[in-house]
CSV table of C-alpha atoms in Angstrom, one decimal:
chain,number,residue,atom,x,y,z
A,15,MET,CA,-44.1,23.1,-11.4
A,16,GLN,CA,-42.5,26.4,-11.0
A,17,ARG,CA,-39.1,24.9,-11.9
A,18,ARG,CA,-40.5,23.5,-15.1
A,19,MET,CA,-42.1,26.8,-16.1
A,20,PHE,CA,-38.9,28.6,-15.3
A,21,VAL,CA,-36.9,26.2,-17.5
A,22,LYS,CA,-39.5,26.5,-20.3
A,23,TRP,CA,-39.3,30.3,-20.3
A,24,ILE,CA,-35.5,30.2,-20.3
A,25,SER,CA,-35.6,27.9,-23.3
A,26,VAL,CA,-37.9,30.2,-25.1
A,27,LEU,CA,-35.7,33.2,-24.3
A,28,ILE,CA,-32.6,31.4,-25.6
A,29,ILE,CA,-34.4,30.4,-28.8
A,30,VAL,CA,-35.7,34.0,-29.4
A,31,THR,CA,-32.3,35.5,-28.7
A,32,PHE,CA,-30.6,33.0,-31.0
A,33,PHE,CA,-33.2,33.8,-33.7
A,34,GLN,CA,-32.7,37.5,-33.4
A,35,THR,CA,-29.0,37.2,-33.4
A,36,SER,CA,-29.1,34.9,-36.5
A,37,VAL,CA,-31.4,37.3,-38.3
A,38,GLY,CA,-29.1,40.3,-37.4
A,39,PHE,CA,-26.1,38.3,-38.5
A,40,ALA,CA,-27.8,37.3,-41.7
A,41,GLU,CA,-28.8,40.9,-42.4
A,42,TYR,CA,-25.2,42.0,-41.9
A,43,GLN,CA,-24.0,39.3,-44.2
A,44,GLU,CA,-26.3,40.0,-47.1
A,45,LYS,CA,-24.3,40.7,-50.2
A,46,VAL,CA,-24.2,44.2,-51.6
A,47,GLU,CA,-23.5,44.4,-55.3
A,48,ASN,CA,-24.8,47.9,-56.1
A,49,VAL,CA,-24.8,51.2,-54.3
A,50,ILE,CA,-27.0,54.1,-55.1
A,51,PHE,CA,-25.9,57.2,-53.2
A,52,MET,CA,-28.6,60.0,-53.3
A,53,ILE,CA,-27.7,63.5,-52.3
A,54,PRO,CA,-30.4,66.2,-52.0
A,55,ASP,CA,-28.0,69.2,-51.9
A,56,GLY,CA,-28.8,71.6,-49.1
A,57,PHE,CA,-31.5,69.4,-47.5
A,58,SER,CA,-31.8,69.3,-43.7
A,59,THR,CA,-34.5,68.4,-41.2
A,60,SER,CA,-36.3,71.8,-41.7
A,61,TYR,CA,-36.6,71.1,-45.4
A,62,ALA,CA,-38.0,67.6,-44.6
A,63,THR,CA,-40.6,69.0,-42.1
A,64,ASN,CA,-41.7,71.8,-44.4
A,65,TYR,CA,-42.0,69.4,-47.3
A,66,ARG,CA,-44.1,67.0,-45.2
A,67,ILE,CA,-46.5,69.9,-44.4
A,68,PHE,CA,-46.4,71.1,-48.1
A,69,LYS,CA,-47.2,67.5,-49.3
A,70,GLY,CA,-49.8,66.9,-46.7
A,71,ASP,CA,-48.4,63.5,-46.0
A,72,ASN,CA,-45.3,61.6,-44.9
A,73,ILE,CA,-42.3,61.6,-47.2
A,74,SER,CA,-41.9,58.3,-48.9
A,75,PHE,CA,-38.5,57.7,-47.4
A,76,ASP,CA,-39.3,58.9,-43.9
A,77,SER,CA,-39.3,55.3,-42.7
A,78,LEU,CA,-35.7,54.8,-43.9
A,79,LEU,CA,-34.3,57.4,-41.4
A,80,VAL,CA,-31.4,55.8,-39.6
A,81,GLY,CA,-29.2,58.6,-38.3
A,82,MET,CA,-27.7,62.1,-38.5
A,83,MET,CA,-24.5,63.4,-40.0
A,84,LYS,CA,-22.0,66.1,-39.2
A,85,THR,CA,-21.1,68.3,-42.2
A,86,ASN,CA,-18.1,70.5,-41.2
A,87,SER,CA,-15.1,70.8,-43.6
A,88,ALA,CA,-11.4,70.7,-42.7
A,89,ASN,CA,-11.2,74.5,-42.3
A,90,SER,CA,-14.6,75.6,-41.3
A,91,TRP,CA,-17.6,74.5,-39.2
A,92,VAL,CA,-19.7,75.6,-42.2
A,93,THR,CA,-18.9,73.6,-45.3
A,94,ASP,CA,-19.3,74.4,-49.0
A,95,SER,CA,-20.5,71.7,-51.4
A,96,ALA,CA,-17.0,71.0,-52.7
A,97,ALA,CA,-15.6,70.1,-49.3
A,98,ALA,CA,-18.8,68.3,-48.2
A,99,ALA,CA,-18.9,66.1,-51.4
A,100,THR,CA,-15.2,65.4,-51.1
A,101,ALA,CA,-15.7,64.1,-47.6
A,102,MET,CA,-18.7,62.0,-48.7
A,103,ALA,CA,-16.7,60.7,-51.7
A,104,THR,CA,-13.3,60.1,-50.2
A,105,GLY,CA,-13.7,59.7,-46.4
A,106,VAL,CA,-11.3,62.6,-45.9
A,107,LYS,CA,-12.1,66.2,-44.9
A,108,THR,CA,-10.7,69.0,-47.1
A,109,ASN,CA,-10.9,72.8,-47.3
A,110,ASN,CA,-13.8,74.6,-48.8
A,111,ARG,CA,-13.8,74.9,-52.6
A,112,MET,CA,-11.4,72.0,-53.1
A,113,ILE,CA,-12.4,68.9,-55.1
A,114,GLY,CA,-11.1,65.4,-54.5
A,115,VAL,CA,-7.9,66.5,-52.9
A,116,SER,CA,-6.6,66.9,-49.3
A,117,PRO,CA,-6.0,70.4,-47.8
A,118,LYS,CA,-2.4,70.0,-49.0
A,119,GLY,CA,-3.5,69.2,-52.5
A,120,GLN,CA,-2.9,65.4,-52.6
A,121,GLU,CA,-5.3,63.4,-54.7
A,122,LEU,CA,-7.7,61.3,-52.7
A,123,LYS,CA,-9.2,58.1,-54.0
A,124,THR,CA,-13.0,58.3,-54.2
A,125,ILE,CA,-15.6,55.6,-53.6
A,126,LEU,CA,-16.6,55.8,-57.2
A,127,GLU,CA,-13.0,55.2,-58.3
A,128,ALA,CA,-12.6,52.3,-55.9
A,129,SER,CA,-15.8,50.8,-57.3
A,130,LYS,CA,-14.4,51.2,-60.8
A,131,GLU,CA,-11.2,49.4,-59.8
A,132,ALA,CA,-13.3,46.6,-58.4
A,133,GLY,CA,-14.9,46.0,-61.9
A,134,LYS,CA,-18.1,47.9,-61.2
A,135,SER,CA,-19.8,50.3,-63.6
A,136,THR,CA,-20.2,53.9,-62.4
A,137,GLY,CA,-22.6,56.8,-62.9
A,138,LEU,CA,-23.3,60.4,-61.9
A,139,VAL,CA,-26.7,62.1,-62.3
A,140,THR,CA,-27.6,65.6,-61.3
A,141,THR,CA,-30.0,68.5,-62.0
A,142,VAL,CA,-27.2,71.0,-62.1
A,143,SER,CA,-24.0,70.9,-64.2
A,144,ILE,CA,-22.4,67.4,-64.2
A,145,THR,CA,-19.1,69.3,-63.4
A,146,ASP,CA,-20.6,71.1,-60.4
A,147,ALA,CA,-19.1,70.5,-57.0
A,148,THR,CA,-21.1,67.5,-55.8
A,149,PRO,CA,-20.8,65.2,-58.8
A,150,ALA,CA,-17.2,66.4,-59.5
A,151,ALA,CA,-16.0,65.3,-56.1
A,152,PHE,CA,-16.8,61.7,-56.9
A,153,GLY,CA,-14.6,61.5,-60.1
A,154,ALA,CA,-12.3,64.5,-60.3
A,155,HIS,CA,-9.3,66.0,-58.5
A,156,VAL,CA,-8.7,69.8,-58.8
A,157,GLN,CA,-7.6,72.6,-56.4
A,158,SER,CA,-10.7,74.7,-57.2
A,159,ARG,CA,-14.3,73.8,-57.9
A,160,LYS,CA,-14.2,76.5,-60.6
A,161,SER,CA,-12.0,74.3,-62.9
A,162,GLU,CA,-15.0,72.8,-64.5
A,163,TYR,CA,-13.5,72.2,-68.0
A,164,ASP,CA,-10.7,70.2,-66.3
A,165,ILE,CA,-13.4,68.4,-64.3
A,166,ALA,CA,-15.3,67.5,-67.5
A,167,LYS,CA,-12.1,66.0,-69.0
A,168,GLN,CA,-11.4,63.9,-65.9
A,169,LEU,CA,-15.0,62.5,-65.7
A,170,VAL,CA,-15.1,61.3,-69.3
A,171,GLY,CA,-13.6,57.8,-69.5
A,172,LYS,CA,-13.8,57.2,-65.7
A,173,VAL,CA,-17.5,57.5,-65.3
A,174,ASP,CA,-19.7,55.3,-67.5
A,175,VAL,CA,-23.0,57.2,-67.2
A,176,LEU,CA,-23.0,61.0,-67.0
A,177,LEU,CA,-26.4,62.7,-67.0
A,178,GLY,CA,-27.2,66.3,-66.1
A,179,GLY,CA,-26.5,69.9,-67.3
A,180,GLY,CA,-23.3,71.7,-68.1
A,181,ARG,CA,-23.0,71.3,-71.9
A,182,SER,CA,-20.9,74.6,-72.0
A,183,ARG,CA,-18.3,73.0,-69.7
A,184,PHE,CA,-17.6,70.3,-72.3
A,185,THR,CA,-16.9,72.7,-75.2
A,186,PRO,CA,-13.6,74.5,-75.8
A,187,ARG,CA,-12.8,77.7,-74.0
A,188,SER,CA,-10.0,78.6,-76.4
A,189,THR,CA,-8.4,77.3,-79.6
A,190,GLU,CA,-6.0,75.3,-77.4
A,191,ASP,CA,-8.8,73.4,-75.7
A,192,GLU,CA,-10.3,70.1,-76.9
A,193,ASN,CA,-14.0,69.4,-77.3
A,194,VAL,CA,-14.8,67.0,-74.5
A,195,ILE,CA,-18.0,65.8,-76.1
A,196,GLU,CA,-15.9,64.7,-79.1
A,197,ILE,CA,-13.5,63.0,-76.7
A,198,ALA,CA,-16.4,61.1,-75.2
A,199,LEU,CA,-17.7,60.0,-78.6
A,200,SER,CA,-14.2,58.7,-79.5
A,201,GLU,CA,-14.3,56.7,-76.2
A,202,GLY,CA,-17.5,54.9,-76.9
A,203,TYR,CA,-20.1,57.1,-75.3
A,204,ARG,CA,-23.4,57.7,-76.9
A,205,TYR,CA,-24.4,61.3,-76.6
A,206,MET,CA,-27.9,62.8,-76.0
A,207,ASP,CA,-28.9,66.4,-75.5
A,208,ASN,CA,-32.7,66.2,-75.0
A,209,ARG,CA,-35.4,64.3,-73.1
A,210,LYS,CA,-36.7,62.5,-76.2
A,211,LYS,CA,-33.4,60.9,-76.9
A,212,LEU,CA,-33.1,59.8,-73.3
A,213,LEU,CA,-36.5,58.2,-73.1
A,214,ASN,CA,-36.1,56.5,-76.4
A,215,ASP,CA,-32.7,55.1,-75.7
A,216,SER,CA,-32.7,51.3,-76.0
A,217,GLU,CA,-29.1,50.7,-77.1
A,218,THR,CA,-27.0,48.2,-75.3
A,219,GLY,CA,-23.8,50.2,-75.0
A,220,THR,CA,-22.6,50.8,-71.4
A,221,ARG,CA,-21.4,54.4,-71.7
A,222,VAL,CA,-23.8,57.4,-71.9
A,223,LEU,CA,-23.2,61.2,-71.8
A,224,GLY,CA,-26.4,63.2,-71.5
A,225,LEU,CA,-26.1,67.0,-71.3
A,226,PHE,CA,-29.5,68.5,-71.3
A,227,ALA,CA,-28.7,72.2,-70.7
A,228,GLU,CA,-25.9,74.6,-71.3
A,229,GLU,CA,-25.7,75.4,-67.6
A,230,GLU,CA,-28.2,73.9,-65.1
A,231,LEU,CA,-31.5,72.2,-65.9
A,232,THR,CA,-34.5,74.4,-65.6
A,233,PRO,CA,-36.2,74.4,-62.1
A,234,VAL,CA,-39.1,71.9,-62.3
A,235,VAL,CA,-41.7,74.5,-61.4
A,236,ASP,CA,-40.5,76.8,-64.3
A,237,LEU,CA,-40.5,74.1,-67.0
A,238,GLN,CA,-42.6,75.1,-70.0
A,239,THR,CA,-41.3,72.6,-72.5
A,240,ASP,CA,-40.6,68.8,-72.5
A,241,ASP,CA,-37.1,68.9,-73.8
A,242,GLN,CA,-35.4,68.3,-70.4
A,243,PRO,CA,-35.8,65.0,-68.5
A,244,SER,CA,-36.8,64.8,-64.8
A,245,LEU,CA,-34.4,63.5,-62.2
A,246,ALA,CA,-36.5,60.3,-62.0
A,247,GLU,CA,-36.2,59.8,-65.7
A,248,MET,CA,-32.4,60.3,-65.6
A,249,ALA,CA,-32.2,57.9,-62.7
A,250,THR,CA,-34.2,55.3,-64.6
A,251,GLU,CA,-31.9,55.5,-67.6
A,252,ALA,CA,-28.8,55.3,-65.5
A,253,LEU,CA,-30.1,52.2,-63.7
A,254,ARG,CA,-31.1,50.6,-67.1
A,255,VAL,CA,-27.5,51.0,-68.4
A,256,LEU,CA,-25.6,50.3,-65.2
A,257,GLU,CA,-27.4,47.1,-64.2
A,258,LYS,CA,-26.0,45.3,-67.3
A,259,ASN,CA,-22.7,44.8,-65.4
A,260,GLU,CA,-22.8,41.5,-63.5
A,261,GLU,CA,-20.1,42.9,-61.2
A,262,GLY,CA,-22.5,45.6,-60.0
A,263,PHE,CA,-22.4,49.4,-60.0
A,264,PHE,CA,-22.0,52.6,-58.0
A,265,LEU,CA,-24.3,55.4,-58.8
A,266,MET,CA,-24.5,58.9,-57.3
A,267,ILE,CA,-27.8,60.9,-57.9
A,268,GLU,CA,-27.9,64.5,-56.9
A,269,SER,CA,-30.9,66.9,-56.6
A,270,GLY,CA,-28.7,70.0,-56.9
A,271,GLN,CA,-31.4,72.7,-57.0
A,272,ILE,CA,-32.8,72.3,-53.5
A,273,ASP,CA,-29.6,74.1,-52.6
A,274,ARG,CA,-30.1,76.8,-55.2
A,275,ALA,CA,-33.5,77.5,-53.8
A,276,GLY,CA,-32.2,77.9,-50.3
A,277,HIS,CA,-29.5,80.4,-51.4
A,278,VAL,CA,-32.2,82.8,-52.7
A,279,HIS,CA,-34.9,81.9,-50.0
A,280,ASP,CA,-37.3,80.5,-52.4
A,281,PRO,CA,-39.8,78.0,-50.8
A,282,VAL,CA,-41.7,77.4,-54.0
A,283,TRP,CA,-38.5,76.3,-55.8
A,284,ALA,CA,-37.3,74.2,-52.8
A,285,MET,CA,-40.5,72.3,-52.2
A,286,ASN,CA,-41.0,71.4,-55.9
A,287,GLU,CA,-37.4,70.2,-56.2
A,288,ILE,CA,-37.8,68.0,-53.1
A,289,LYS,CA,-41.0,66.6,-54.8
A,290,ALA,CA,-39.0,65.8,-57.9
A,291,PHE,CA,-36.3,64.2,-55.7
A,292,GLU,CA,-38.9,62.1,-53.9
A,293,GLU,CA,-40.1,60.8,-57.2
A,294,ALA,CA,-36.5,59.8,-58.1
A,295,VAL,CA,-36.1,58.1,-54.7
A,296,ASN,CA,-39.3,56.1,-55.4
A,297,LYS,CA,-37.9,54.8,-58.7
A,298,VAL,CA,-34.6,53.9,-57.0
A,299,LEU,CA,-36.4,52.1,-54.2
A,300,GLU,CA,-38.5,50.2,-56.7
A,301,PHE,CA,-35.3,48.9,-58.3
A,302,ALA,CA,-33.7,48.1,-55.0
A,303,ARG,CA,-36.7,46.1,-53.7
A,304,GLN,CA,-36.7,44.0,-56.8
A,305,ASP,CA,-32.9,43.6,-57.0
A,306,GLN,CA,-32.4,42.9,-53.2
A,307,LYS,CA,-28.6,43.4,-53.6
A,308,THR,CA,-28.7,47.1,-53.8
A,309,LEU,CA,-27.8,49.5,-50.9
A,310,VAL,CA,-29.5,52.9,-51.1
A,311,VAL,CA,-28.0,55.7,-49.0
A,312,ILE,CA,-29.7,59.2,-48.9
A,313,ALA,CA,-28.0,62.2,-47.2
A,314,GLY,CA,-27.9,65.9,-47.8
A,315,ASP,CA,-24.4,67.4,-47.9
A,316,HIS,CA,-25.3,70.4,-45.7
A,317,ASP,CA,-28.1,72.7,-44.9
A,318,THR,CA,-28.6,75.8,-47.2
A,319,GLY,CA,-30.3,79.0,-46.1
A,320,GLY,CA,-31.1,78.1,-42.5
A,321,MET,CA,-34.8,77.5,-43.3
A,322,SER,CA,-37.2,77.4,-40.3
A,323,VAL,CA,-40.6,75.8,-39.9
A,324,GLY,CA,-42.8,78.7,-38.9
A,325,GLY,CA,-41.4,82.1,-37.8
A,326,TYR,CA,-42.1,85.8,-37.6
A,327,ASN,CA,-43.1,85.7,-33.9
A,328,GLU,CA,-46.1,83.6,-34.7
A,329,TYR,CA,-46.9,80.0,-33.8
A,330,VAL,CA,-47.9,79.3,-37.4
A,331,ALA,CA,-46.6,77.2,-40.3
A,332,ASN,CA,-48.3,77.7,-43.5
A,333,ILE,CA,-46.1,76.4,-46.3
A,334,GLU,CA,-49.2,74.8,-47.9
A,335,LEU,CA,-49.7,78.4,-49.3
A,336,VAL,CA,-47.1,77.8,-52.0
A,337,LYS,CA,-48.5,74.5,-53.2
A,338,GLU,CA,-50.3,76.1,-56.1
A,339,ALA,CA,-47.5,78.4,-57.1
A,340,LYS,CA,-46.4,78.2,-60.7
A,341,ALA,CA,-42.9,79.8,-60.8
A,342,THR,CA,-39.7,80.5,-58.9
A,343,GLY,CA,-38.9,84.0,-57.7
A,344,ASN,CA,-36.2,84.2,-60.4
A,345,LYS,CA,-38.8,83.5,-63.1
A,346,ILE,CA,-41.2,86.1,-61.8
A,347,ALA,CA,-38.4,88.6,-61.6
A,348,SER,CA,-37.4,88.0,-65.2
A,349,MET,CA,-41.0,88.9,-66.3
A,350,LEU,CA,-41.1,92.2,-64.6
A,351,ASN,CA,-41.2,95.3,-66.8
A,352,LYS,CA,-38.7,98.0,-66.5
A,353,ARG,CA,-40.7,100.0,-63.9
A,354,ARG,CA,-41.9,96.8,-62.2
A,355,SER,CA,-45.4,98.1,-62.4
A,356,ASN,CA,-46.7,94.6,-63.2
A,357,ALA,CA,-45.4,93.1,-60.0
A,358,LYS,CA,-48.8,92.8,-58.4
A,359,GLU,CA,-50.3,91.1,-61.4
A,360,LEU,CA,-47.4,88.6,-61.9
A,361,VAL,CA,-47.2,87.7,-58.2
A,362,LYS,CA,-50.9,87.1,-58.1
A,363,GLN,CA,-50.8,85.0,-61.3
A,364,TYR,CA,-47.8,82.8,-60.4
A,365,SER,CA,-48.1,82.6,-56.6
A,366,GLY,CA,-51.7,83.4,-55.7
A,367,ILE,CA,-50.6,86.1,-53.4
A,368,THR,CA,-52.0,89.7,-53.5
A,369,LEU,CA,-49.2,92.2,-52.7
A,370,THR,CA,-49.8,95.1,-50.4
A,371,LYS,CA,-48.8,98.6,-51.4
A,372,LYS,CA,-45.8,98.3,-49.1
A,373,GLU,CA,-44.7,95.1,-50.7
A,374,GLU,CA,-45.0,96.6,-54.2
A,375,LYS,CA,-42.8,99.5,-53.1
A,376,GLU,CA,-40.2,97.0,-51.7
A,377,ILE,CA,-40.1,95.3,-55.1
A,378,LYS,CA,-39.7,98.6,-57.0
A,379,LYS,CA,-36.9,99.8,-54.8
A,380,ALA,CA,-34.9,96.6,-54.8
A,381,LYS,CA,-31.6,96.4,-56.7
A,382,LYS,CA,-31.8,94.4,-59.9
A,383,LYS,CA,-29.8,91.5,-58.4
A,384,GLU,CA,-32.0,91.4,-55.3
A,385,VAL,CA,-35.5,91.5,-56.9
A,386,ALA,CA,-36.0,87.8,-56.8
A,387,ILE,CA,-34.9,87.6,-53.2
A,388,VAL,CA,-37.3,90.3,-52.2
A,389,LEU,CA,-40.1,88.5,-53.9
A,390,ASN,CA,-39.1,85.2,-52.2
A,391,ASP,CA,-38.9,86.8,-48.8
A,392,ILE,CA,-42.4,88.3,-49.3
A,393,ILE,CA,-43.8,84.8,-50.2
A,394,SER,CA,-41.8,83.1,-47.4
A,395,LYS,CA,-43.2,85.6,-44.9
A,396,ARG,CA,-46.8,84.8,-46.0
A,397,ALA,CA,-46.0,81.1,-45.7
A,398,TYR,CA,-44.3,81.6,-42.3
A,399,VAL,CA,-41.0,80.2,-43.6
A,400,GLY,CA,-38.0,81.9,-42.0
A,401,TRP,CA,-34.4,82.0,-43.3
A,402,ASN,CA,-31.2,83.1,-41.5
A,403,THR,CA,-28.5,83.1,-44.2
A,404,HIS,CA,-28.0,83.2,-47.9
A,405,VAL,CA,-25.2,80.6,-47.7
A,406,HIS,CA,-24.9,77.4,-45.8
A,407,SER,CA,-25.3,76.6,-42.1
A,408,GLY,CA,-23.5,74.0,-40.0
A,409,VAL,CA,-26.4,72.0,-38.7
A,410,ASP,CA,-26.4,68.2,-38.8
A,411,VAL,CA,-28.4,66.6,-41.6
A,412,PRO,CA,-30.5,63.3,-41.7
A,413,ILE,CA,-29.3,60.0,-43.1
A,414,TYR,CA,-31.6,57.5,-44.7
A,415,ALA,CA,-30.7,54.0,-45.8
A,416,TYR,CA,-32.4,50.9,-47.4
A,417,GLY,CA,-31.2,47.5,-48.3
A,418,PRO,CA,-28.4,45.1,-47.2
A,419,ALA,CA,-26.0,46.8,-44.8
A,420,SER,CA,-28.3,49.7,-44.2
A,421,GLN,CA,-28.1,49.1,-40.5
A,422,ASN,CA,-24.5,50.1,-40.6
A,423,PHE,CA,-25.5,53.8,-41.1
A,424,ARG,CA,-27.4,54.1,-37.8
A,425,GLY,CA,-26.5,56.7,-35.3
A,426,HIS,CA,-24.6,60.0,-35.3
A,427,LEU,CA,-22.0,59.9,-38.1
A,428,ASP,CA,-19.5,62.2,-39.7
A,429,ASN,CA,-19.7,62.8,-43.4
A,430,THR,CA,-16.4,61.0,-43.8
A,431,ASP,CA,-17.9,57.8,-42.4
A,432,LEU,CA,-20.4,57.3,-45.3
A,433,PRO,CA,-17.9,56.3,-48.1
A,434,LYS,CA,-16.0,54.1,-45.7
A,435,LYS,CA,-19.2,52.2,-44.7
A,436,ILE,CA,-20.2,51.9,-48.4
A,437,ALA,CA,-16.8,50.4,-49.2
A,438,GLU,CA,-17.1,48.0,-46.3
A,439,ALA,CA,-20.6,46.9,-47.6
A,440,LEU,CA,-19.2,46.4,-51.1
A,441,GLU,CA,-16.1,44.6,-49.7
A,442,ILE,CA,-13.8,46.7,-51.8
A,443,THR,CA,-10.4,48.4,-50.9
A,444,PHE,CA,-10.8,52.0,-50.2
């Protein structure tokens, strides 16, 4: 009797093990046709935690957490966005400020370029300039991230869908320069410069250039008009155009202003940009669930600002305080009168906080370039959000993944591992 029971349990164990192995093997073998690489610039675990508290609920992509990622560049434990994006695009570390080239200046093939060579369509979407460091690193090769006109010229023709800000980077700097928008039109792009054109776009052409601001898009919490699209709306348009290619596509979507908020210690700006990013993620996941051949990878390029959850020698976290705020610190600072005597009124109106006399004095004494930061630090202190730098920190950042081959992103990875694993999933040479 005992022998029969033993044999029976062994048989069950073998069947279960075989089933699990088969499922794991099948999962690994699932075909990946499309990749959507989403980069919340400056986002780390502290931003995730604070946003969860701010939202009052889990983040919609919390369940997709698979690992953590190292972010250092070739010449520093603390990376800038250019080196970070280059590593995430090429699989090779470079020095800070360099785009798409090795520390010695050699051009490096990017995962976007490899996807293009494999017959796939390509796209870049961002809330900052399309020539800024993160999108630039996926399709351009320059010694300095400041060479944004040259970056614009390199992106056009190589990337099928370009949506974001940076219109000024596409126009001539001198009489010797070409108008890059005109070059794009001559190469079959349809051009749009406002949200209405984007939302009404139903054309079948596969190349789109959308430049919705001279520089960066307006922070979502500061928007007072409807002439600029949201990140979710740009993502939706990019997917509509790119999915026409039967060979698949590679799309990078960046939420660039989480980083901007961190640099100036603005929790209102940061939380609202993460909210907009989450909305874009939800649109992407909706597409991926229906398609079933799309790999979605989400990872910040680095931490910005060294944000903490709680602080100021108190066991308190109160970032919910900024939930009803209606403007960034930069916006409030721009509305101050010459003597800054209206600071108390404006801060109350746009953040709900009543300034103390000491805080009013701090605002009045601040240098012109530092007024917004002083405002932000006052609001951060009330919300018990600490900061330890105005640049980046070198902490690891979370990785999220969904879809076929998502299991390959588990564990503690280097930023150079991500494009290699994406190439492996796509079965392309890289």
